[in-house]
Tab-separated table of C-alpha atoms in Angstrom:
chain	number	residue	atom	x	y	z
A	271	UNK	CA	-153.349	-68.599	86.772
A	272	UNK	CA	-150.222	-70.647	86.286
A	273	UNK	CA	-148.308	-67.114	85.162
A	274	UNK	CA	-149.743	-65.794	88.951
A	275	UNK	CA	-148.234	-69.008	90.290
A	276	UNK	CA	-144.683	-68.493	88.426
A	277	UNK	CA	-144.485	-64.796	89.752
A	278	UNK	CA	-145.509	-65.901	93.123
A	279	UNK	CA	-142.650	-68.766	93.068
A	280	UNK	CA	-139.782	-65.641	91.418
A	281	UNK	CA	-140.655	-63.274	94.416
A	282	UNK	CA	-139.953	-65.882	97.109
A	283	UNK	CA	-137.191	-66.789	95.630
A	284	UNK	CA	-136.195	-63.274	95.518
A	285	UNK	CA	-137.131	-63.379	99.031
A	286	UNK	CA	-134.769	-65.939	100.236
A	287	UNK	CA	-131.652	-64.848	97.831
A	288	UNK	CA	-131.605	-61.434	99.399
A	289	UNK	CA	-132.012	-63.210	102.939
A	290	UNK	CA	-129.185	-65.351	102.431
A	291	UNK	CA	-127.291	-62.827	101.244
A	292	UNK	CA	-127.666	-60.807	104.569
A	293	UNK	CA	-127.187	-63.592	106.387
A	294	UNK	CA	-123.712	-63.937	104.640
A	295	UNK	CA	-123.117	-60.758	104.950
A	296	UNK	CA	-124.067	-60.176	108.949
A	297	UNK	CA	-121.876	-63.724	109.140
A	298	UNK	CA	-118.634	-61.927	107.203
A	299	UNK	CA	-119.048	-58.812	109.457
A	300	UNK	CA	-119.062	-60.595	112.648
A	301	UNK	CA	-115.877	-62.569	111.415
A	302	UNK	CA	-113.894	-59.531	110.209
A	303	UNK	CA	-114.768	-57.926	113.774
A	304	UNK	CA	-114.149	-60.613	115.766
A	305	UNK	CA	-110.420	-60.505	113.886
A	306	UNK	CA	-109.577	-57.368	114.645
A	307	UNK	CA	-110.903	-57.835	118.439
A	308	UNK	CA	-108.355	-60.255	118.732
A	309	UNK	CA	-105.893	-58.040	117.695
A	310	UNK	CA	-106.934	-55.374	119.651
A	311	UNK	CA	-106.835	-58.174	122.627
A	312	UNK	CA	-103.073	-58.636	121.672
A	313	UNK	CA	-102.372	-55.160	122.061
A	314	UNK	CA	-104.184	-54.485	124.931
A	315	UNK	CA	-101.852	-57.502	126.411
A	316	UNK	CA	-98.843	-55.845	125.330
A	317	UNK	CA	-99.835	-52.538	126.873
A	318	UNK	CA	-100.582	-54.311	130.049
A	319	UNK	CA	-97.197	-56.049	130.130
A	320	UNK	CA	-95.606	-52.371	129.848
A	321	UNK	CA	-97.487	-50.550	131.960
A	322	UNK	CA	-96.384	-53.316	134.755
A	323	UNK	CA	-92.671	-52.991	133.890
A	324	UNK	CA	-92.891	-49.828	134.340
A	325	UNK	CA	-94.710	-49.272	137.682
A	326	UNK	CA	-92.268	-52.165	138.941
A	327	UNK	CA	-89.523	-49.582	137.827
A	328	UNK	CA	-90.662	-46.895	139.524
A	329	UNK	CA	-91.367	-48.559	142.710
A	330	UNK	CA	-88.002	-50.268	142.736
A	331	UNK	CA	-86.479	-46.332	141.691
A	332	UNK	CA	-85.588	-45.771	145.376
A	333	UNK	CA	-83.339	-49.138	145.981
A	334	UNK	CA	-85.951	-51.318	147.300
A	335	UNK	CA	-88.987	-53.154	146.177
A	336	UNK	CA	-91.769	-54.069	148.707
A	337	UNK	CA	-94.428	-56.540	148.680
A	338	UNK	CA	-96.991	-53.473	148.798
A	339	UNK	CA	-95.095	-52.327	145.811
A	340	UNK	CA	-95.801	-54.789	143.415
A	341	UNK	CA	-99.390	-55.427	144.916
A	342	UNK	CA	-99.767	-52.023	143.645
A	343	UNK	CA	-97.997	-52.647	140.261
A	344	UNK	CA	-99.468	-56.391	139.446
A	345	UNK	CA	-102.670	-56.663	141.104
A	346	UNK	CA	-105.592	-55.725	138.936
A	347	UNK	CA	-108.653	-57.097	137.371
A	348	UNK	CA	-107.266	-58.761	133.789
A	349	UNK	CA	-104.075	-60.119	136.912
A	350	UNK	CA	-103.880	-63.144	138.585
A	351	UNK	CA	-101.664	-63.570	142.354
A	352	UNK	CA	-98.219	-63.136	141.573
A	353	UNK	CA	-95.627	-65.277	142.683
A	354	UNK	CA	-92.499	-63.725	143.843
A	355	UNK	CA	-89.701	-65.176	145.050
A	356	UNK	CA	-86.030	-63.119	146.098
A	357	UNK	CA	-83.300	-64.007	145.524
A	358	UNK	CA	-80.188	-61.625	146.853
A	359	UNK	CA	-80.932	-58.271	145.616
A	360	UNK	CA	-83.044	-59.551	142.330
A	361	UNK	CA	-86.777	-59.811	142.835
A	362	UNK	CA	-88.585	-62.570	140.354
A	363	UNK	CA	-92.564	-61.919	139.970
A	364	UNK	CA	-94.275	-64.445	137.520
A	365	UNK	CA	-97.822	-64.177	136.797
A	366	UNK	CA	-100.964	-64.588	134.354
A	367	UNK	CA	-102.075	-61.244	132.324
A	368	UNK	CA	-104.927	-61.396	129.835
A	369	UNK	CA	-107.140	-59.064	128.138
A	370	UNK	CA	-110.632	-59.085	126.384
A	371	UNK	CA	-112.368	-57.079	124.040
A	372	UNK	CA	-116.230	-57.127	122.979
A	373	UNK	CA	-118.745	-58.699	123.193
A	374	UNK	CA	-120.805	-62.350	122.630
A	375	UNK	CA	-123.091	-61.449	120.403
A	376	UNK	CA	-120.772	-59.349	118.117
A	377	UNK	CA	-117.524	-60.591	118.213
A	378	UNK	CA	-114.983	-60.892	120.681
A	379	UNK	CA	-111.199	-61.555	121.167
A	380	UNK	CA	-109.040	-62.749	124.188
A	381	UNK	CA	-105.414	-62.752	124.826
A	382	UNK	CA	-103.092	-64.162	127.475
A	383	UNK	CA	-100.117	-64.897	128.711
A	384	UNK	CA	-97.150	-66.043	131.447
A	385	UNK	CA	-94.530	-63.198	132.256
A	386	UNK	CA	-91.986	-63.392	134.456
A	387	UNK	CA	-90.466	-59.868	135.395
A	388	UNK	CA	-86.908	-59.807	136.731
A	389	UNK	CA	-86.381	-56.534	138.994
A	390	UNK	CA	-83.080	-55.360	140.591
A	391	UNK	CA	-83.757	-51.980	142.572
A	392	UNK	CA	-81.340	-49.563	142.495
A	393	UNK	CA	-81.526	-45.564	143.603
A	394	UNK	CA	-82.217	-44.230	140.261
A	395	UNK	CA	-81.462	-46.905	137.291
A	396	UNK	CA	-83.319	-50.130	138.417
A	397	UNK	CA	-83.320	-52.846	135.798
A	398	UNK	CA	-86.720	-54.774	135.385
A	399	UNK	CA	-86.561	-57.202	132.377
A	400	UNK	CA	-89.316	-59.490	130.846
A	401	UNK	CA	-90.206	-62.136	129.447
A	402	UNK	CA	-92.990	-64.838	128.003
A	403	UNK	CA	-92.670	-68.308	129.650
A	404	UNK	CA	-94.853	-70.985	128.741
A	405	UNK	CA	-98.371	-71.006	129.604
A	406	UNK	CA	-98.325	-74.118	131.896
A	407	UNK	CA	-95.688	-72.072	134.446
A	408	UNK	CA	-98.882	-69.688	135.808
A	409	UNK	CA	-101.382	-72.483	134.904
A	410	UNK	CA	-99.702	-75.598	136.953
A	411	UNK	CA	-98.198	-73.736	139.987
A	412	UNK	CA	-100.440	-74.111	143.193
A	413	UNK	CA	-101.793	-70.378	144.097
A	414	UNK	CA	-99.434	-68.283	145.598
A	415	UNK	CA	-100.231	-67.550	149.689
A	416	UNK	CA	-101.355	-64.176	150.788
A	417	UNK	CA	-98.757	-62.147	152.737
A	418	UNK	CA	-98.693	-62.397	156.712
A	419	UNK	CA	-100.403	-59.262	157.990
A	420	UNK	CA	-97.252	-59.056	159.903
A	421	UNK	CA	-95.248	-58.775	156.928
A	422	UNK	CA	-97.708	-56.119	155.267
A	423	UNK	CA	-97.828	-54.149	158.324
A	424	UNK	CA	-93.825	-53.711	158.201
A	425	UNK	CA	-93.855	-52.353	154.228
A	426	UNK	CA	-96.284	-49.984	154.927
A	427	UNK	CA	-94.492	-48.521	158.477
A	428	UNK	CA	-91.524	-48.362	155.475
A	429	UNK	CA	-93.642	-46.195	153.009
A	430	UNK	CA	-95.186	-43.996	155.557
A	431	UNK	CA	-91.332	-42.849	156.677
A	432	UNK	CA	-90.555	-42.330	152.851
A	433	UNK	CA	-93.762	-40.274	152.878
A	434	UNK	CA	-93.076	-38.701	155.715
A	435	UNK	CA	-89.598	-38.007	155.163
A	436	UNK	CA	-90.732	-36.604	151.540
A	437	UNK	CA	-94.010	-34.416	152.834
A	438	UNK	CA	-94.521	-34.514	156.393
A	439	UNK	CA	-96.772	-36.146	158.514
A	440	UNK	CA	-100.210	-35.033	155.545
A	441	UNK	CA	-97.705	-36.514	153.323
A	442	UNK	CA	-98.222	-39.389	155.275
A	443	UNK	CA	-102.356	-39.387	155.103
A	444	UNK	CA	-102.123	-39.219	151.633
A	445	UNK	CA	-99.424	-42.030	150.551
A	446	UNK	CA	-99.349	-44.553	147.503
A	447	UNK	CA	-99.222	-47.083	150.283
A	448	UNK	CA	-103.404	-46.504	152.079
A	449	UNK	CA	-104.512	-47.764	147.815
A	450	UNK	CA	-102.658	-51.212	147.949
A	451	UNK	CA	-104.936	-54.118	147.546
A	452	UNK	CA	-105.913	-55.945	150.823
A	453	UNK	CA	-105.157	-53.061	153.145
A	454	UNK	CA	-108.595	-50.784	153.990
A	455	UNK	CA	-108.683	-47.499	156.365
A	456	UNK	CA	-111.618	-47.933	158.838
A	457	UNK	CA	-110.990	-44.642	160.569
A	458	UNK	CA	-108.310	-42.301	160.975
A	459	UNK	CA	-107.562	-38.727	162.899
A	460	UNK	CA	-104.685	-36.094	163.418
A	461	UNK	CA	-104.479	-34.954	167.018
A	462	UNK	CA	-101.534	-32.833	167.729
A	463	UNK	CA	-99.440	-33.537	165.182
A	464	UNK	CA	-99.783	-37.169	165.624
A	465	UNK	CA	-101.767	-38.867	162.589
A	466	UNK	CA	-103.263	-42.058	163.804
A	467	UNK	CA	-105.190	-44.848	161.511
A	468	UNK	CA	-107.025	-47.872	161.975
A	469	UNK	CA	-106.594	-49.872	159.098
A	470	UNK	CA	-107.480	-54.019	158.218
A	471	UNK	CA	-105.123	-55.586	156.886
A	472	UNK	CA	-106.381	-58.846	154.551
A	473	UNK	CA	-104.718	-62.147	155.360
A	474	UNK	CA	-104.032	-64.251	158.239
A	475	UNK	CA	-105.844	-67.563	158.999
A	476	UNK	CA	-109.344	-68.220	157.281
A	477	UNK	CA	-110.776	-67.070	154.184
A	478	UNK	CA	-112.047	-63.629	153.979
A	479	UNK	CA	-110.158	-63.144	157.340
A	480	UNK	CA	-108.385	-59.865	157.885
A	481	UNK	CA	-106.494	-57.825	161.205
A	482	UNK	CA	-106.648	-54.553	162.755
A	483	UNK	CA	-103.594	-52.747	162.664
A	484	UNK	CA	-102.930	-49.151	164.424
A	485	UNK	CA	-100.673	-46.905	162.481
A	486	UNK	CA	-99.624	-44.174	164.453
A	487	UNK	CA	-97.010	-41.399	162.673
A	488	UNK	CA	-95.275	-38.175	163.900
A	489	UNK	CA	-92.393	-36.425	162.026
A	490	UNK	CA	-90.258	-38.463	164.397
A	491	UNK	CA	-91.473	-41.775	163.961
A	492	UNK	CA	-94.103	-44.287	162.487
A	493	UNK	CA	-95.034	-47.740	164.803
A	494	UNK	CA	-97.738	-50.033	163.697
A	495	UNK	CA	-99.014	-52.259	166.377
A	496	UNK	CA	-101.343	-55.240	166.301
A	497	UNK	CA	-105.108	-54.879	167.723
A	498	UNK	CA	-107.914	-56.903	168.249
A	499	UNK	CA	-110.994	-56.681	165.957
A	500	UNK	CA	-112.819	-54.117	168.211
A	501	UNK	CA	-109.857	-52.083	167.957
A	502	UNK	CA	-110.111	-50.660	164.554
A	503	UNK	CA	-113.654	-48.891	166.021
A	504	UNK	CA	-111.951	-47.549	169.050
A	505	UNK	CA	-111.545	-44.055	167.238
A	506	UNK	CA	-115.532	-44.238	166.329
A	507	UNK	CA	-116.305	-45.058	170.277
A	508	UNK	CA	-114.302	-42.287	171.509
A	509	UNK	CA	-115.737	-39.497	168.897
A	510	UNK	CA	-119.150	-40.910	169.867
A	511	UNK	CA	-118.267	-40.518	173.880
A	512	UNK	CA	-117.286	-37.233	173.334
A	513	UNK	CA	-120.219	-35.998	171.226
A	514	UNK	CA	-122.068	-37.657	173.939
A	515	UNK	CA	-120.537	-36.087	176.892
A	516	UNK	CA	-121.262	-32.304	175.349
A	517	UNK	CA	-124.979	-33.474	174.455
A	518	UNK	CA	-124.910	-34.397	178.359
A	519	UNK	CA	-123.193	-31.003	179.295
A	520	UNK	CA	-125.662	-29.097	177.556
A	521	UNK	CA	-128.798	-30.997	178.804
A	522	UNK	CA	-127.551	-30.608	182.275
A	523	UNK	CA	-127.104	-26.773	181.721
A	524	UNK	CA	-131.081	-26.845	180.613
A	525	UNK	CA	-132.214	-29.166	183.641
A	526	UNK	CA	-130.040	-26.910	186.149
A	527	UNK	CA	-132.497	-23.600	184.523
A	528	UNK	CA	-135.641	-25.652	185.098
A	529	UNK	CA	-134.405	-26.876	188.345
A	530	UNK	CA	-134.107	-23.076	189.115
A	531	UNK	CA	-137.180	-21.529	187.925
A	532	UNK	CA	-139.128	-24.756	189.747
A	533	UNK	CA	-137.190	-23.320	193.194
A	534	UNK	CA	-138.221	-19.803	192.582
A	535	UNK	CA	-141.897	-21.180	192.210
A	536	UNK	CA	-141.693	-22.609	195.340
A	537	UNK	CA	-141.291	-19.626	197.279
A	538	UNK	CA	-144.669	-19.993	199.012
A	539	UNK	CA	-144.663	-23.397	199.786
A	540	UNK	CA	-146.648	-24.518	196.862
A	541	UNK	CA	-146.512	-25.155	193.337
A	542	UNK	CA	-149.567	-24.544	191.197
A	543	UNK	CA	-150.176	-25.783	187.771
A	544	UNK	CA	-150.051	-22.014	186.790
A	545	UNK	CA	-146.788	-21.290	188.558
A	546	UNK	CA	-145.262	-24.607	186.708
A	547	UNK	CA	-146.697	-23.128	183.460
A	548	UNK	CA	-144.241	-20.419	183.924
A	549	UNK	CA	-141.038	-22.625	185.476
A	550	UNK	CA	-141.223	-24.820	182.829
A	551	UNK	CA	-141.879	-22.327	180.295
A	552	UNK	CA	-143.923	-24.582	178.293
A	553	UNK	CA	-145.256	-24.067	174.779
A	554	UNK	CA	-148.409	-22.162	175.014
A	555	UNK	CA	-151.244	-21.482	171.832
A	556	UNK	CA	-149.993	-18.494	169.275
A	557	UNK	CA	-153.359	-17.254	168.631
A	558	UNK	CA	-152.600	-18.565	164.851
A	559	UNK	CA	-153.121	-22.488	165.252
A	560	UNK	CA	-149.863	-23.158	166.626
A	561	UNK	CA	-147.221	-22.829	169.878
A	562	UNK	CA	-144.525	-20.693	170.648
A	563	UNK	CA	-141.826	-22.600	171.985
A	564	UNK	CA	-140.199	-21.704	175.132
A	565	UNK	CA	-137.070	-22.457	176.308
A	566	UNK	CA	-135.845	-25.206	178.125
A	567	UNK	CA	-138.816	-27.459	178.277
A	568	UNK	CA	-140.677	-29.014	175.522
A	569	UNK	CA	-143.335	-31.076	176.594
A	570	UNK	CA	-144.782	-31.898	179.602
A	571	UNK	CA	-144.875	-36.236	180.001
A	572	UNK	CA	-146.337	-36.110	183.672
A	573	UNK	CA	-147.226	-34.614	187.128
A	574	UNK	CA	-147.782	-36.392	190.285
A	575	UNK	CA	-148.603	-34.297	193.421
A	576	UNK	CA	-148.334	-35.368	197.408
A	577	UNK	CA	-149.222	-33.451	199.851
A	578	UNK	CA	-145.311	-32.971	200.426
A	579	UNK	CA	-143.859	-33.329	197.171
A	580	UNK	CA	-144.628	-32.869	192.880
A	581	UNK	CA	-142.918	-34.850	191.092
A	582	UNK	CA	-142.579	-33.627	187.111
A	583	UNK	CA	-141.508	-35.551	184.260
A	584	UNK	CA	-140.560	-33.210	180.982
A	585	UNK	CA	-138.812	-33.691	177.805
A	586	UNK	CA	-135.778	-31.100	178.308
A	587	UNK	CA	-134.523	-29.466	174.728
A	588	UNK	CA	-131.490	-27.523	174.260
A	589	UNK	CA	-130.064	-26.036	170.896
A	590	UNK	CA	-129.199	-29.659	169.996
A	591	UNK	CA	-130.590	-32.080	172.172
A	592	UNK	CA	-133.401	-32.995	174.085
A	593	UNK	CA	-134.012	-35.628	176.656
A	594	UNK	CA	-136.413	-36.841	179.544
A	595	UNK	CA	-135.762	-35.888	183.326
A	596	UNK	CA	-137.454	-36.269	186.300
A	597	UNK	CA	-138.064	-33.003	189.011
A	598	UNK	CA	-138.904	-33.481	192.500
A	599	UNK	CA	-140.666	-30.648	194.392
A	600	UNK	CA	-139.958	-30.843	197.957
A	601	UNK	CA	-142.564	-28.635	199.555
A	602	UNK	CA	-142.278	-28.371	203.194
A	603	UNK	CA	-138.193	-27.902	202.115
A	604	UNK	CA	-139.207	-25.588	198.930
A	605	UNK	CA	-136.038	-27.762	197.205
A	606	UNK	CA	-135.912	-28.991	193.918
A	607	UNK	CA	-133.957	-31.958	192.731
A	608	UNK	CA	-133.411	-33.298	188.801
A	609	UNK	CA	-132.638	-36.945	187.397
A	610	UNK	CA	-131.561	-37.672	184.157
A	611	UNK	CA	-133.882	-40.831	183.089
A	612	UNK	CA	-131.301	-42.900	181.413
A	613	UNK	CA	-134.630	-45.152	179.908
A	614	UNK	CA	-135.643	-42.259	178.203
A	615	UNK	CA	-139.655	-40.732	179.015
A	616	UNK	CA	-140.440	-44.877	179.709
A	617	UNK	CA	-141.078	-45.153	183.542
């Protein structure tokens, strides 16, 4: 009994030796990993501090640099607001980069850093240098103000005559400038040879507040002019007016054809529900369980009859519309008149 005891005792022991050592083990793993995450976290820094040096160079190949530019080159997820600041033809942008790699529950390393990038634009051979200042530069500094819509509005008239200048007005549809952060197209169309867009432009008084801007561009010229809010739909109400006015074109092409037929009923004086079967042309039983549809009416709402006048309400349907309109049946006159019920079949 005590020898069943003893074995009992070795095998939990056993037990809790080879737990410990996974524990150890699962504890050395994690630490090893969570090393080389923050050296991976280092590099990924580094690689974010080049690729920005070298978008700033490329934007500042042409002999400029504009604010939409470097929102373009500096503004991302692992960046915080640049501050720049000019200063005669040299163009200072300081800001926070990090990076981060893994996860919580296996490991995970962080890395980041104050640059400052020094940027003198040139046609060509622009210079962009950088370097590490300390942390407390980014960290201290009160947050850097948007741009003035104003101000944004100006860079991107500039980009749009680059683009245009390099590929035409599509060139201009197309440009680097329609991806910077803060600027969003709400609707846009090319009407002989004039591109126009509607675009918000973030900034301006308020948080969360933004501005309509109209950017209109030819291969002569590009203007950009201020709206109001209700602006930047003004494309939207005018493509909806003229859908609109050709859904009211056609509907009045299928009320003038009942309007007809109804007169040629009326040749005796009188209209029978028979002979306003056949105006109307009204669905009638296939012989199968269904209708064959006739044009131009599709249903028949109502009928009210005088002893001078009928008066016919009836969903007209075209190849793409259909709408409610109201026929009066002069008798004594044998005329026929047609509203358009603006309410719809609702009397």
């Amino acid at each position: 009994m005590a020898r069943r005891g003893g074995c009992l005792i070795n095998g939990c022991l056993t037990v809790l030796v080879l737990a410990l050592v996974v524990v150890i083990g699962v504890m050395a793993w994690i630490g090893t990993r969570g090393w080389r995450y923050e050296n991976q976290a280092r590099d990924d820094l580094k690689a974010s501090v080049d690729r920005t040096r070298a978008a700033l160079a490329r934007a500042a190949a042409d002999g400029i640099l504009l604010g939409t530019e470097i929102d373009r080159a500096v503004v991302g997820f692992t960046k915080s607001r640049p501050e720049v600041r000019r200063q005669a033809r040299t163009v200072t942008v300081t800001m926070r980069l990090s990076a981060s790699v893994g996860a919580w529950f296996v490991g995970a390393g962080d890395a980041a850093g104050c640059y400052r990038f020094e940027t003198v634009p040139s046609a060509g051979s622009p210079s962009v240098s950088v370097r590490e200042v300390p942390e407390r530069t980014c960290l201290d500094r009160s947050p850097w103000p948007d741009r003035k819509p104003a101000e944004v509005a100006d860079d991107v008239v500039v980009e749009l005559r680059a683009a245009v200048a390099r590929d035409g007005v599509e060139g201009a549809g197309t440009a680097h400038v329609w991806q910077t952060s803060g600027i969003r197209i709400e609707d846009r169309e090319t009407v002989s040879g004039q591109l126009t867009t509607l675009a918000w432009l973030h900034g301006g008084t308020g948080f969360g507040s933004k501005v309509c801007y109209e950017f209109r561009v030819t291969q002569s010229s590009v203007t950009a002019e201020l709206l109001k809010p209700d602006g930047c739909y003004r494309i939207e109400r005018e493509r909806y007016a003229q859908a609109e006015k050709a859904r009211r074109a056609e509907l009045e092409a299928g009320a003038e054809n009942v309007e007809r037929r109804m007169e040629d009923a009326l040749d005796d004086g009188r209209l029978t529900d028979a002979e306003m079967q056949v105006a109307l042309a009204l669905p009638t039983p296939d012989g199968m369980g269904g209708e064959t549809t006739g044009a131009p009416v599709d249903r028949l709402e109502s009928v009210e009859r005088s002893p001078t006048e009928v008066t016919v309400v009836a969903r007209v349907q075209t190849v793409g519309a259909m709408w409610c309109y109201e026929f009066r049946a002069h008798l004594p006159t044998e005329a026929v008149t047609r509203h358009y019920l603006e309410n719809g079949c609702s009397l």
